[in-house]
Amino acid sequence: PMCIVVATTCTPFGPMAHLNRVINYNGWLKSYSLAAPHGRFCGRMCLKQLKSGRDFISEQPMPSTLDNEDPWPEILNHPRVGRRVFDQCRTKLLASNGQLVKKPSSITASSPELLKPFDNLRCRGDHQHVDTNLICLKPLQVWTWEFVRRIADGIMALKKRLTTATAFPETA
C-alpha cells in the first residue's frame, strides 16, 4: 500500500507506564508482554514501507518508550521521518463528563504531507481540562473524528503529490 497507519498499544509505553512498572510490576510486565510484539511488528511494517519508498503514519502518547523498541530507533533516525507533538484537546478528545482532555501525543510519519495536519496543535490554554488523575484513561485510547479527519487530510495530500509527480514526470 501507498501508506499504512499504525496505532500500537500504548499502555506499557505511555507516560503512566513507569509508575505502573514500579507499583505493579507484574501487571506492567503482562501488559508489556502483550503489547511489545505488536509494537515491534508495526515498526517492522513501517521500516518496510520506508525501504520500499512508501509511507507510514504512527500515533503514540508523548512521551512513549516505544521509541526504544527495535526497530523504532532506526525508523526515527531515517531522513524521511519526522514527528509532531500535539495535545488531544485540539482534536476534541472528551472525557465521559464532556470535558476536554489534554493528553499529549505524537504523530511520527514519513512525509511532510502526513505531518502537516498536526502542525500547531499544542494546547493554547484557553480552556479547562479534566484532571486525568481522577478518571479512567482506557476510554481515552480512541481516536476522535477530528483526529481521523487530519490523518485522512494528510493521506489525501500525499496521494495528490504522488499522483501529480507520476502524471507529470519531469523531463531532462
PDB file of C-alpha atoms in Angstrom:
ATOM      1  CA  PRO A   1       0.000   0.000   0.000  1.00  0.00           C
ATOM      2  CA  MET A   2       0.994   3.607  -0.611  1.00  0.00           C
ATOM      3  CA  CYS A   3       0.645   4.419   3.099  1.00  0.00           C
ATOM      4  CA  ILE A   4      -0.058   2.477   6.272  1.00  0.00           C
ATOM      5  CA  VAL A   5      -1.474   3.843   9.502  1.00  0.00           C
ATOM      6  CA  VAL A   6      -0.329   2.125  12.686  1.00  0.00           C
ATOM      7  CA  ALA A   7      -1.517   2.552  16.232  1.00  0.00           C
ATOM      8  CA  THR A   8       0.304   0.295  18.613  1.00  0.00           C
ATOM      9  CA  THR A   9      -0.994  -0.492  22.076  1.00  0.00           C
ATOM     10  CA  CYS A  10       0.327   2.264  24.295  1.00  0.00           C
ATOM     11  CA  THR A  11      -0.391   1.007  27.826  1.00  0.00           C
ATOM     12  CA  PRO A  12       3.120  -0.252  28.747  1.00  0.00           C
ATOM     13  CA  PHE A  13       4.861   2.540  26.800  1.00  0.00           C
ATOM     14  CA  GLY A  14       2.950   5.703  27.734  1.00  0.00           C
ATOM     15  CA  PRO A  15       3.561   8.317  30.442  1.00  0.00           C
ATOM     16  CA  MET A  16       1.902   6.324  33.253  1.00  0.00           C
ATOM     17  CA  ALA A  17       3.770   3.096  32.418  1.00  0.00           C
ATOM     18  CA  HIS A  18       6.827   3.971  34.522  1.00  0.00           C
ATOM     19  CA  LEU A  19       4.674   4.434  37.623  1.00  0.00           C
ATOM     20  CA  ASN A  20       2.762   1.237  36.899  1.00  0.00           C
ATOM     21  CA  ARG A  21       6.044  -0.633  36.433  1.00  0.00           C
ATOM     22  CA  VAL A  22       7.156   0.493  39.904  1.00  0.00           C
ATOM     23  CA  ILE A  23       3.927  -0.079  41.846  1.00  0.00           C
ATOM     24  CA  ASN A  24       2.542  -3.047  39.893  1.00  0.00           C
ATOM     25  CA  TYR A  25       5.434  -4.715  38.095  1.00  0.00           C
ATOM     26  CA  ASN A  26       3.580  -7.955  37.326  1.00  0.00           C
ATOM     27  CA  GLY A  27       0.655  -6.043  35.796  1.00  0.00           C
ATOM     28  CA  TRP A  28       3.051  -3.884  33.749  1.00  0.00           C
ATOM     29  CA  LEU A  29       5.005  -6.963  32.626  1.00  0.00           C
ATOM     30  CA  LYS A  30       1.829  -8.688  31.471  1.00  0.00           C
ATOM     31  CA  SER A  31       0.818  -5.575  29.536  1.00  0.00           C
ATOM     32  CA  TYR A  32       4.309  -5.250  28.047  1.00  0.00           C
ATOM     33  CA  SER A  33       4.461  -8.908  27.018  1.00  0.00           C
ATOM     34  CA  LEU A  34       1.228  -8.458  25.081  1.00  0.00           C
ATOM     35  CA  ALA A  35       1.969  -5.036  23.566  1.00  0.00           C
ATOM     36  CA  ALA A  36       5.699  -5.162  22.764  1.00  0.00           C
ATOM     37  CA  PRO A  37       5.418  -7.801  19.985  1.00  0.00           C
ATOM     38  CA  HIS A  38       2.680  -5.692  18.354  1.00  0.00           C
ATOM     39  CA  GLY A  39       4.815  -2.550  18.652  1.00  0.00           C
ATOM     40  CA  ARG A  40       7.811  -4.284  17.086  1.00  0.00           C
ATOM     41  CA  PHE A  41       5.614  -5.753  14.310  1.00  0.00           C
ATOM     42  CA  CYS A  42       4.211  -2.307  13.500  1.00  0.00           C
ATOM     43  CA  GLY A  43       7.764  -0.976  13.490  1.00  0.00           C
ATOM     44  CA  ARG A  44       8.847  -3.645  11.013  1.00  0.00           C
ATOM     45  CA  MET A  45       5.923  -2.713   8.751  1.00  0.00           C
ATOM     46  CA  CYS A  46       6.852   0.983   8.921  1.00  0.00           C
ATOM     47  CA  LEU A  47      10.502   0.176   8.188  1.00  0.00           C
ATOM     48  CA  LYS A  48       9.446  -1.977   5.239  1.00  0.00           C
ATOM     49  CA  GLN A  49       7.375   0.951   3.924  1.00  0.00           C
ATOM     50  CA  LEU A  50      10.393   3.263   4.233  1.00  0.00           C
ATOM     51  CA  LYS A  51      12.750   0.838   2.493  1.00  0.00           C
ATOM     52  CA  SER A  52      10.224   0.418  -0.327  1.00  0.00           C
ATOM     53  CA  GLY A  53       9.878   4.173  -0.838  1.00  0.00           C
ATOM     54  CA  ARG A  54       6.354   4.160   0.601  1.00  0.00           C
ATOM     55  CA  ASP A  55       4.901   5.913   3.618  1.00  0.00           C
ATOM     56  CA  PHE A  56       3.524   5.402   7.111  1.00  0.00           C
ATOM     57  CA  ILE A  57       1.965   7.346   9.952  1.00  0.00           C
ATOM     58  CA  SER A  58       2.014   6.273  13.605  1.00  0.00           C
ATOM     59  CA  GLU A  59       0.400   7.724  16.726  1.00  0.00           C
ATOM     60  CA  GLN A  60       1.599   7.303  20.318  1.00  0.00           C
ATOM     61  CA  PRO A  61       1.221   9.157  23.588  1.00  0.00           C
ATOM     62  CA  MET A  62       4.021  11.573  24.398  1.00  0.00           C
ATOM     63  CA  PRO A  63       6.394  10.537  25.802  1.00  0.00           C
ATOM     64  CA  SER A  64       6.497   6.901  24.761  1.00  0.00           C
ATOM     65  CA  THR A  65       9.138   4.276  25.437  1.00  0.00           C
ATOM     66  CA  LEU A  66       8.050   2.503  22.242  1.00  0.00           C
ATOM     67  CA  ASP A  67      10.789   4.642  20.676  1.00  0.00           C
ATOM     68  CA  ASN A  68      13.305   2.307  22.352  1.00  0.00           C
ATOM     69  CA  GLU A  69      11.844  -0.895  20.907  1.00  0.00           C
ATOM     70  CA  ASP A  70      13.509  -2.393  17.836  1.00  0.00           C
ATOM     71  CA  PRO A  71      13.229  -1.221  15.011  1.00  0.00           C
ATOM     72  CA  TRP A  72      11.842   2.172  16.124  1.00  0.00           C
ATOM     73  CA  PRO A  73      15.267   3.783  16.772  1.00  0.00           C
ATOM     74  CA  GLU A  74      16.239   3.048  13.151  1.00  0.00           C
ATOM     75  CA  ILE A  75      12.916   4.424  11.904  1.00  0.00           C
ATOM     76  CA  LEU A  76      13.241   7.609  13.950  1.00  0.00           C
ATOM     77  CA  ASN A  77      16.740   8.209  12.569  1.00  0.00           C
ATOM     78  CA  HIS A  78      15.638   7.814   8.952  1.00  0.00           C
ATOM     79  CA  PRO A  79      15.998  11.096   6.998  1.00  0.00           C
ATOM     80  CA  ARG A  80      12.395  10.976   5.702  1.00  0.00           C
ATOM     81  CA  VAL A  81      10.855  10.569   9.153  1.00  0.00           C
ATOM     82  CA  GLY A  82       9.530  13.435  11.245  1.00  0.00           C
ATOM     83  CA  ARG A  83       7.397  13.882  14.319  1.00  0.00           C
ATOM     84  CA  ARG A  84       4.799  16.329  15.564  1.00  0.00           C
ATOM     85  CA  VAL A  85       3.814  16.603  19.212  1.00  0.00           C
ATOM     86  CA  PHE A  86       0.275  17.792  19.817  1.00  0.00           C
ATOM     87  CA  ASP A  87      -2.388  17.831  22.513  1.00  0.00           C
ATOM     88  CA  GLN A  88      -5.511  15.733  22.025  1.00  0.00           C
ATOM     89  CA  CYS A  89      -7.742  18.533  23.353  1.00  0.00           C
ATOM     90  CA  ARG A  90      -7.048  20.210  19.991  1.00  0.00           C
ATOM     91  CA  THR A  91      -8.597  17.191  18.262  1.00  0.00           C
ATOM     92  CA  LYS A  92     -11.655  17.397  20.545  1.00  0.00           C
ATOM     93  CA  LEU A  93     -10.861  14.461  22.841  1.00  0.00           C
ATOM     94  CA  LEU A  94     -13.508  14.454  25.567  1.00  0.00           C
ATOM     95  CA  ALA A  95     -13.796  12.581  28.851  1.00  0.00           C
ATOM     96  CA  SER A  96     -17.089  10.893  29.703  1.00  0.00           C
ATOM     97  CA  ASN A  97     -18.108  14.026  31.624  1.00  0.00           C
ATOM     98  CA  GLY A  98     -17.771  16.129  28.447  1.00  0.00           C
ATOM     99  CA  GLN A  99     -14.591  17.960  29.490  1.00  0.00           C
ATOM    100  CA  LEU A 100     -11.643  18.239  27.138  1.00  0.00           C
ATOM    101  CA  VAL A 101      -8.621  16.005  27.764  1.00  0.00           C
ATOM    102  CA  LYS A 102      -5.160  17.420  27.085  1.00  0.00           C
ATOM    103  CA  LYS A 103      -3.357  14.032  26.553  1.00  0.00           C
ATOM    104  CA  PRO A 104      -0.038  14.971  24.882  1.00  0.00           C
ATOM    105  CA  SER A 105       0.527  12.713  21.869  1.00  0.00           C
ATOM    106  CA  SER A 106       2.803  12.402  18.878  1.00  0.00           C
ATOM    107  CA  ILE A 107       2.494  11.640  15.210  1.00  0.00           C
ATOM    108  CA  THR A 108       5.503  10.057  13.545  1.00  0.00           C
ATOM    109  CA  ALA A 109       5.381   9.904   9.759  1.00  0.00           C
ATOM    110  CA  SER A 110       7.466   9.544   6.648  1.00  0.00           C
ATOM    111  CA  SER A 111       6.310  12.582   4.691  1.00  0.00           C
ATOM    112  CA  PRO A 112       5.600  16.263   5.340  1.00  0.00           C
ATOM    113  CA  GLU A 113       2.061  15.858   3.983  1.00  0.00           C
ATOM    114  CA  LEU A 114       1.205  13.360   6.721  1.00  0.00           C
ATOM    115  CA  LEU A 115       2.647  15.617   9.432  1.00  0.00           C
ATOM    116  CA  LYS A 116       1.246  18.968   8.288  1.00  0.00           C
ATOM    117  CA  PRO A 117      -2.327  18.447   9.579  1.00  0.00           C
ATOM    118  CA  PHE A 118      -0.818  18.139  13.073  1.00  0.00           C
ATOM    119  CA  ASP A 119       1.211  21.365  12.953  1.00  0.00           C
ATOM    120  CA  ASN A 120       0.445  23.930  15.657  1.00  0.00           C
ATOM    121  CA  LEU A 121      -1.831  21.687  17.702  1.00  0.00           C
ATOM    122  CA  ARG A 122      -0.359  22.304  21.154  1.00  0.00           C
ATOM    123  CA  CYS A 123      -2.927  23.401  23.709  1.00  0.00           C
ATOM    124  CA  ARG A 124      -3.379  27.183  23.765  1.00  0.00           C
ATOM    125  CA  GLY A 125      -4.523  27.142  27.385  1.00  0.00           C
ATOM    126  CA  ASP A 126      -7.827  28.822  26.546  1.00  0.00           C
ATOM    127  CA  HIS A 127     -10.000  26.082  28.050  1.00  0.00           C
ATOM    128  CA  GLN A 128     -10.127  23.734  31.040  1.00  0.00           C
ATOM    129  CA  HIS A 129      -9.141  20.079  31.003  1.00  0.00           C
ATOM    130  CA  VAL A 130     -10.389  17.178  33.045  1.00  0.00           C
ATOM    131  CA  ASP A 131      -7.920  16.001  35.691  1.00  0.00           C
ATOM    132  CA  THR A 132      -6.730  12.692  34.217  1.00  0.00           C
ATOM    133  CA  ASN A 133      -5.725  11.508  37.695  1.00  0.00           C
ATOM    134  CA  LEU A 134      -9.424  11.331  38.557  1.00  0.00           C
ATOM    135  CA  ILE A 135     -10.744   9.367  35.565  1.00  0.00           C
ATOM    136  CA  CYS A 136     -10.208   6.026  33.847  1.00  0.00           C
ATOM    137  CA  LEU A 137      -7.832   6.530  30.920  1.00  0.00           C
ATOM    138  CA  LYS A 138      -8.776   3.393  28.939  1.00  0.00           C
ATOM    139  CA  PRO A 139     -11.748   5.080  27.150  1.00  0.00           C
ATOM    140  CA  LEU A 140      -9.385   7.848  26.023  1.00  0.00           C
ATOM    141  CA  GLN A 141      -7.457   5.459  23.773  1.00  0.00           C
ATOM    142  CA  VAL A 142      -9.857   6.062  20.895  1.00  0.00           C
ATOM    143  CA  TRP A 143      -9.347   8.495  18.065  1.00  0.00           C
ATOM    144  CA  THR A 144     -11.750  11.384  17.654  1.00  0.00           C
ATOM    145  CA  TRP A 145     -13.352  12.169  14.306  1.00  0.00           C
ATOM    146  CA  GLU A 146     -11.266  15.360  14.188  1.00  0.00           C
ATOM    147  CA  PHE A 147      -8.098  13.308  14.644  1.00  0.00           C
ATOM    148  CA  VAL A 148      -9.125  10.832  11.941  1.00  0.00           C
ATOM    149  CA  ARG A 149     -10.010  13.699   9.577  1.00  0.00           C
ATOM    150  CA  ARG A 150      -6.490  15.067   9.990  1.00  0.00           C
ATOM    151  CA  ILE A 151      -4.980  11.675   9.156  1.00  0.00           C
ATOM    152  CA  ALA A 152      -7.222  11.447   6.077  1.00  0.00           C
ATOM    153  CA  ASP A 153      -6.271  15.003   5.027  1.00  0.00           C
ATOM    154  CA  GLY A 154      -2.593  14.071   5.224  1.00  0.00           C
ATOM    155  CA  ILE A 155      -3.107  10.905   3.195  1.00  0.00           C
ATOM    156  CA  MET A 156      -5.069  12.826   0.538  1.00  0.00           C
ATOM    157  CA  ALA A 157      -2.315  15.487   0.307  1.00  0.00           C
ATOM    158  CA  LEU A 158       0.301  12.756  -0.017  1.00  0.00           C
ATOM    159  CA  LYS A 159      -1.762  10.992  -2.688  1.00  0.00           C
ATOM    160  CA  LYS A 160      -2.151  14.267  -4.583  1.00  0.00           C
ATOM    161  CA  ARG A 161       1.617  14.872  -4.563  1.00  0.00           C
ATOM    162  CA  LEU A 162       2.386  11.321  -5.651  1.00  0.00           C
ATOM    163  CA  THR A 163      -0.294  11.342  -8.360  1.00  0.00           C
ATOM    164  CA  THR A 164       0.906  14.691  -9.705  1.00  0.00           C
ATOM    165  CA  ALA A 165       4.530  13.515  -9.673  1.00  0.00           C
ATOM    166  CA  THR A 166       3.563  10.359 -11.573  1.00  0.00           C
ATOM    167  CA  ALA A 167       1.221  12.063 -14.044  1.00  0.00           C
ATOM    168  CA  PHE A 168       3.671  14.813 -14.954  1.00  0.00           C
ATOM    169  CA  PRO A 169       7.197  13.426 -14.713  1.00  0.00           C
ATOM    170  CA  GLU A 170       9.981  15.948 -15.158  1.00  0.00           C
ATOM    171  CA  THR A 171      11.815  15.740 -18.442  1.00  0.00           C
ATOM    172  CA  ALA A 172      15.534  16.221 -18.798  1.00  0.00           C
TER     173      ALA A 172
END
